[in-house]
Coordinates of C-alpha atoms and ligand atoms in Angstrom, one line a residue:
M1 CA -13.5 -25.4 20.6
T2 CA -9.7 -25.8 20.4
S3 CA -7.6 -28.2 18.3
D4 CA -4.3 -30.0 18.8
N5 CA -2.0 -27.3 17.3
N6 CA -4.1 -24.3 18.2
P7 CA -3.9 -23.0 21.8
L8 CA -6.9 -20.7 21.2
T9 CA -10.6 -21.3 21.4
T10 CA -12.9 -20.1 18.6
V11 CA -16.0 -18.2 19.7
D12 CA -18.7 -17.8 17.1
I13 CA -20.6 -14.5 17.6
S14 CA -23.2 -15.0 14.9
Y15 CA -25.9 -14.8 17.6
L16 CA -24.7 -11.9 19.7
D17 CA -27.7 -11.9 22.1
D18 CA -27.2 -15.5 23.2
P19 CA -26.0 -15.3 26.8
K20 CA -23.9 -18.4 26.3
I21 CA -21.7 -16.5 23.9
A22 CA -20.8 -13.8 26.5
K23 CA -19.7 -16.5 28.9
E24 CA -17.7 -18.4 26.2
L25 CA -15.9 -15.2 25.3
L26 CA -15.2 -14.3 28.9
D27 CA -13.8 -17.8 29.6
A28 CA -11.5 -17.7 26.6
L29 CA -10.1 -14.4 27.5
V30 CA -9.7 -15.2 31.2
S31 CA -7.6 -18.3 30.3
Q32 CA -5.5 -17.3 27.3
G33 CA -6.2 -13.6 26.8
F34 CA -6.5 -14.4 23.1
V35 CA -9.4 -15.9 21.1
F36 CA -10.4 -16.5 17.5
I37 CA -13.7 -14.7 16.7
D38 CA -15.8 -16.3 14.0
G39 CA -19.3 -15.2 12.8
H40 CA -18.1 -11.6 12.3
N41 CA -19.3 -9.7 9.3
F42 CA -16.0 -9.2 7.5
Q43 CA -16.1 -10.5 3.9
A44 CA -13.1 -12.3 2.5
S45 CA -12.8 -9.8 -0.3
E46 CA -12.7 -6.9 2.2
V47 CA -9.8 -8.4 4.2
D48 CA -8.0 -9.3 0.9
K49 CA -8.4 -5.7 -0.2
I50 CA -7.0 -4.2 3.0
F51 CA -4.0 -6.5 2.8
D52 CA -3.5 -5.5 -0.8
I53 CA -3.6 -1.8 0.0
S54 CA -1.0 -2.4 2.7
K55 CA 1.2 -4.3 0.4
Q56 CA 1.0 -1.6 -2.3
F57 CA 1.8 1.1 0.3
F58 CA 4.9 -0.7 1.6
K59 CA 6.1 -1.1 -2.1
L60 CA 6.4 2.6 -2.5
P61 CA 9.9 4.1 -2.4
L62 CA 11.5 4.5 1.0
D63 CA 12.1 8.2 0.4
Y64 CA 8.4 8.7 -0.2
K65 CA 7.3 6.8 2.9
R66 CA 9.8 8.7 5.0
K67 CA 8.0 11.9 4.3
F68 CA 5.3 10.8 6.8
P69 CA 7.5 9.9 9.7
F70 CA 6.0 8.3 12.8
D71 CA 5.9 10.8 15.7
S72 CA 4.6 11.2 19.2
S73 CA 1.0 11.5 18.0
N74 CA 1.4 7.7 17.3
S75 CA 0.7 8.2 13.6
G76 CA 2.8 7.8 10.5
Y77 CA 5.4 5.5 8.9
I78 CA 7.6 3.4 11.1
E79 CA 10.9 2.5 9.5
F80 CA 12.8 -0.8 9.8
N81 CA 14.6 -1.1 13.2
R82 CA 12.7 1.8 14.7
E83 CA 10.4 0.1 17.1
N84 CA 11.4 -1.7 20.2
L85 CA 8.3 -3.6 21.4
D86 CA 10.6 -5.3 23.9
P87 CA 12.8 -2.5 25.1
N88 CA 15.3 -5.1 26.5
A89 CA 15.8 -6.7 23.1
K90 CA 17.1 -5.6 19.7
K91 CA 15.0 -3.4 17.5
D92 CA 12.3 -5.0 15.4
F93 CA 13.1 -5.7 11.7
K94 CA 9.7 -4.7 10.4
E95 CA 8.1 -1.6 8.9
G96 CA 4.7 -0.2 9.8
L97 CA 2.1 2.5 9.2
N98 CA -0.2 3.8 11.9
F99 CA -3.4 5.7 11.5
S100 CA -4.2 7.4 14.8
G101 CA -6.3 10.1 16.4
I102 CA -9.4 8.6 14.7
D103 CA -12.7 10.4 14.6
F104 CA -15.2 7.6 15.0
T105 CA -18.0 9.5 13.3
T106 CA -16.1 9.3 10.0
G107 CA -13.3 6.7 10.5
G108 CA -10.8 9.4 9.5
P109 CA -7.4 9.7 11.3
S110 CA -6.2 13.1 12.4
G111 CA -2.4 12.6 12.2
A112 CA -0.4 13.0 9.1
I113 CA -1.1 10.2 6.7
P114 CA 0.6 9.6 3.3
D115 CA -1.2 11.5 0.5
W116 CA -1.1 8.2 -1.5
F117 CA -4.2 7.3 0.6
V118 CA -6.0 10.5 0.2
E119 CA -5.2 10.9 -3.5
E120 CA -7.5 8.1 -4.5
Q121 CA -10.8 8.7 -2.9
E122 CA -12.1 5.2 -3.2
R123 CA -9.0 3.8 -1.4
Y124 CA -9.3 6.3 1.5
T125 CA -13.0 5.8 1.9
F126 CA -12.4 2.0 2.1
V127 CA -9.7 2.4 4.8
K128 CA -12.0 4.6 6.8
D129 CA -15.0 2.3 6.4
M130 CA -12.8 -0.7 7.5
T131 CA -11.7 1.3 10.6
L132 CA -15.3 2.0 11.5
K133 CA -16.2 -1.7 11.0
L134 CA -13.3 -2.8 13.2
N135 CA -14.4 -0.3 15.9
K136 CA -17.9 -1.7 15.7
L137 CA -16.7 -5.2 16.2
A138 CA -14.6 -4.2 19.2
L139 CA -17.6 -2.4 20.7
D140 CA -19.8 -5.5 20.2
L141 CA -17.1 -7.7 21.9
L142 CA -16.9 -5.2 24.8
L143 CA -20.7 -5.4 25.3
L144 CA -20.4 -9.1 25.4
L145 CA -17.6 -9.0 27.9
A146 CA -19.5 -6.6 30.1
K147 CA -22.4 -9.0 30.1
G148 CA -20.1 -12.0 30.8
L149 CA -18.6 -10.1 33.7
E150 CA -22.1 -9.2 35.0
I151 CA -21.1 -5.6 35.5
E152 CA -23.5 -3.7 37.7
G153 CA -25.2 -0.6 36.4
N154 CA -27.7 1.9 37.6
D155 CA -30.0 2.1 34.5
K156 CA -33.0 2.6 36.8
E157 CA -31.8 6.1 37.8
G158 CA -31.0 7.1 34.2
G159 CA -27.4 6.0 34.6
V160 CA -25.4 3.6 32.4
P161 CA -26.5 0.0 32.2
G162 CA -23.8 -2.5 33.3
A163 CA -23.6 -3.9 29.8
E164 CA -22.5 -0.5 28.5
W165 CA -19.8 0.0 31.2
F166 CA -17.0 -0.3 28.6
T167 CA -18.7 1.1 25.5
S168 CA -20.0 4.2 27.3
R169 CA -16.3 5.1 27.8
Y170 CA -15.9 5.2 24.0
K171 CA -17.1 8.6 22.9
P172 CA -17.0 8.8 19.1
T173 CA -15.8 12.3 19.0
S174 CA -13.4 12.3 22.0
K175 CA -9.7 11.7 21.3
S176 CA -8.5 8.2 22.0
G177 CA -5.5 6.0 21.4
S178 CA -7.4 3.8 18.9
T179 CA -5.1 3.0 16.0
L180 CA -5.2 1.1 12.7
R181 CA -1.9 -0.4 11.8
F182 CA -0.3 -2.1 8.8
L183 CA 2.8 -4.2 9.4
H184 CA 5.3 -5.7 7.0
Y185 CA 8.0 -8.2 8.0
P186 CA 10.1 -9.1 4.9
A187 CA 11.2 -12.8 4.6
Q188 CA 14.9 -13.2 5.5
T189 CA 17.3 -15.1 3.3
T190 CA 20.3 -14.9 5.5
N191 CA 21.2 -17.3 8.3
N192 CA 19.1 -20.0 6.6
N193 CA 19.1 -22.6 9.4
G194 CA 15.4 -22.6 9.9
D195 CA 15.7 -21.1 13.4
G196 CA 13.0 -18.7 14.1
E197 CA 14.0 -15.0 14.5
V198 CA 12.1 -12.6 16.7
R199 CA 10.6 -9.9 14.4
A200 CA 8.4 -8.1 16.9
G201 CA 9.7 -8.3 20.5
A202 CA 7.7 -9.7 23.4
H203 CA 5.1 -7.2 24.7
T204 CA 1.5 -6.7 25.8
D205 CA -0.8 -4.4 24.0
Y206 CA -1.5 -0.9 25.4
G207 CA -5.2 -0.5 24.7
S208 CA -8.3 -2.4 25.8
M209 CA -8.6 -4.9 23.0
T210 CA -6.7 -5.7 19.8
L211 CA -8.1 -7.2 16.6
L212 CA -5.6 -8.8 14.2
F213 CA -5.6 -10.3 10.7
Q214 CA -2.8 -12.6 9.6
K215 CA -2.5 -14.5 6.4
K216 CA -2.0 -18.1 5.4
N217 CA 1.7 -19.0 4.9
Q218 CA 2.6 -15.8 6.7
E219 CA 2.2 -17.0 10.2
G220 CA 4.4 -15.8 13.0
L221 CA 2.3 -14.6 16.0
E222 CA 3.2 -16.4 19.2
I223 CA 1.7 -16.0 22.7
Y224 CA 3.3 -16.7 26.0
S225 CA 0.4 -18.8 27.2
P226 CA -0.7 -18.1 30.7
V227 CA -2.1 -21.7 30.7
S228 CA 1.0 -23.7 29.6
R229 CA 3.6 -21.0 30.5
K230 CA 5.3 -21.6 27.2
W231 CA 5.6 -19.8 23.9
E232 CA 2.9 -21.2 21.6
K233 CA 2.3 -20.4 17.9
V234 CA -1.0 -19.0 16.8
P235 CA -1.8 -20.8 13.6
F236 CA -3.7 -19.4 10.6
V237 CA -7.2 -20.7 10.7
D238 CA -9.2 -20.9 7.5
S239 CA -12.6 -19.4 7.0
T240 CA -15.5 -21.7 7.9
K241 CA -18.2 -19.6 6.2
P242 CA -18.4 -19.2 2.5
G243 CA -17.4 -15.7 1.3
M244 CA -16.4 -14.6 4.8
A245 CA -13.0 -13.7 6.1
P246 CA -11.2 -16.2 8.4
P247 CA -11.7 -16.0 12.1
I248 CA -10.2 -12.8 13.5
I249 CA -7.6 -13.0 16.3
V250 CA -8.7 -10.9 19.3
N251 CA -6.7 -10.2 22.4
I252 CA -7.0 -8.3 25.7
G253 CA -4.7 -5.3 26.2
D254 CA -3.5 -3.7 29.4
L255 CA -6.5 -1.5 30.0
L256 CA -9.0 -4.4 30.2
S257 CA -6.6 -6.1 32.5
Y258 CA -6.4 -3.1 34.8
W259 CA -10.2 -2.7 34.7
T260 CA -10.7 -6.3 35.7
A261 CA -8.0 -6.6 38.3
G262 CA -6.1 -9.0 36.0
L263 CA -9.0 -11.4 35.5
L264 CA -8.8 -10.7 31.8
K265 CA -5.2 -11.5 30.6
S266 CA -3.1 -9.0 28.8
T267 CA -1.1 -11.8 27.4
I268 CA 2.5 -11.4 26.3
H269 CA 3.0 -12.0 22.6
R270 CA 5.6 -11.6 19.9
V271 CA 6.2 -12.3 16.2
K272 CA 8.8 -14.9 15.4
F273 CA 9.2 -17.0 12.3
S274 CA 11.7 -19.2 10.5
N275 CA 14.0 -17.9 7.8
L276 CA 12.7 -20.8 5.8
Q277 CA 9.3 -19.1 5.6
T278 CA 9.5 -17.7 2.1
E279 CA 6.7 -15.2 2.1
D280 CA 6.9 -11.8 3.6
R281 CA 4.5 -11.5 6.6
Y282 CA 1.9 -8.8 6.5
S283 CA -0.5 -8.2 9.4
V284 CA -3.3 -5.7 9.9
V285 CA -4.0 -4.7 13.4
F286 CA -6.7 -2.6 15.1
F287 CA -5.9 -1.4 18.6
S288 CA -9.1 -0.3 20.4
H289 CA -8.7 2.3 23.2
P290 CA -11.4 4.2 25.2
S291 CA -11.5 8.0 25.2
D292 CA -8.3 9.5 26.6
E293 CA -9.8 10.8 29.8
T294 CA -11.1 7.4 30.9
L295 CA -10.1 6.4 34.4
L296 CA -8.6 2.9 34.8
E297 CA -10.8 2.1 37.8
P298 CA -12.0 -1.4 38.7
V299 CA -15.3 -2.4 37.1
P300 CA -18.2 -3.0 39.5
S301 CA -18.8 -6.7 39.4
K302 CA -19.1 -9.3 42.1
L303 CA -16.8 -11.5 39.9
L304 CA -14.0 -9.1 40.6
R305 CA -14.6 -7.6 44.0
D306 CA -12.5 -10.1 45.9
R307 CA -9.6 -10.3 43.5
T308 CA -6.2 -9.0 44.4
G309 CA -3.1 -8.9 42.2
R310 CA -1.9 -7.2 39.0
G311 CA -4.0 -4.2 38.1
V312 CA -5.7 -3.9 41.4
A313 CA -5.5 -0.3 42.5
K314 CA -4.8 0.1 46.2
D315 CA -6.3 3.6 46.4
T316 CA -8.5 5.9 44.4
E317 CA -5.7 7.6 42.5
Y318 CA -6.4 6.0 39.1
I319 CA -4.5 6.9 36.0
T320 CA -6.2 7.7 32.7
A321 CA -6.1 5.7 29.5
L322 CA -4.0 8.5 27.9
Q323 CA -1.5 8.5 30.8
H324 CA -1.0 4.7 30.4
L325 CA -0.5 5.0 26.6
E326 CA 2.0 7.8 26.9
K327 CA 4.1 5.8 29.3
K328 CA 4.1 2.7 27.1
L329 CA 4.9 4.7 23.9
A330 CA 7.8 6.4 25.6
N331 CA 9.2 2.9 26.5
T332 CA 8.7 1.5 23.0
Y333 CA 10.2 4.4 21.0
G334 CA 12.6 5.8 23.5
Y335 CA 11.3 9.4 23.6
Ligands
AKG1 O1 2.2 -8.6 13.5 C1 1.6 -9.2 14.3 O2 1.0 -10.2 14.1 C2 1.6 -8.7 15.8 C3 1.8 -7.3 15.9 C4 1.7 -6.8 17.3 O3 1.6 -7.6 18.3 C5 1.6 -5.4 17.7 O4 1.9 -4.6 16.8 O5 1.2 -5.0 18.8
FE2_2 FE1 0.8 -6.6 20.0

């Protein structure tokens, strides 16, 4: 379903095995590249807690946060005006913290992370558990998408079933670009004319799929809709299930677009909000990437075989997920 002011469909995944759900998810991601996922198993209290941890972290003194600077491993603290999600525009007025190089048997990142997290065991365990839970949701959605795409497999000869085409490329102990990210966009008091200001430049995401939490009264995400060909605001949508977190925003990244010859849309998005918005914006984002060595080859599916266009490789010289990520990071941070 969609509503008047919401460009996105909501897909309820409470019954994961229902084949209708796979098609609903596929349709939503073929049209807008973004969808709200309801029927997930994130409790409201868990999502409140992760936002709370992020807020407490950003409140720590700048000198402290700077001791864990963001580096080419894609981990660490990102200062204000450091990141250029749109390399043709000015730098983004936001701060962030990335947890990367995640080992998916423990949820623990391998890059340098602030000792504030590790000092308190309960806090660190919680962040790791949330990372594992986000990864599990991403894998469930990738299974659904593979079913929706009717990917062909060779399970009879001991190969990988088509439904596992994506998830089999996620090896829990292999290095990947998967990243948990906290973002903070302080409210602005200057230039108080109500005009929106771009706070995260227009971009597509670099992984296969992104999961995002935003909060009520802290909206700001906008998509460049492939349907209307206009910028459209993604509203905050309240929870429909008692005790559970609101629907989660999920979008396709570049890799799923390559894999599917552009059928799944890696939709351009940005963050822009009015200076009249009085609350700081916080978002929590999980970027899901397959193992580094994964080739970005087209998936075997009759739904894709006859497609041409963006992402369709003309030969068999496919790049890997890591090569794609390194190229995008170099553009964003100007290495
Ligand atoms: O803060 C947000 O809502 C979006 C952030 C984003 O698009 C990104 O970091 O890739
Ligand atoms: Fe993004």
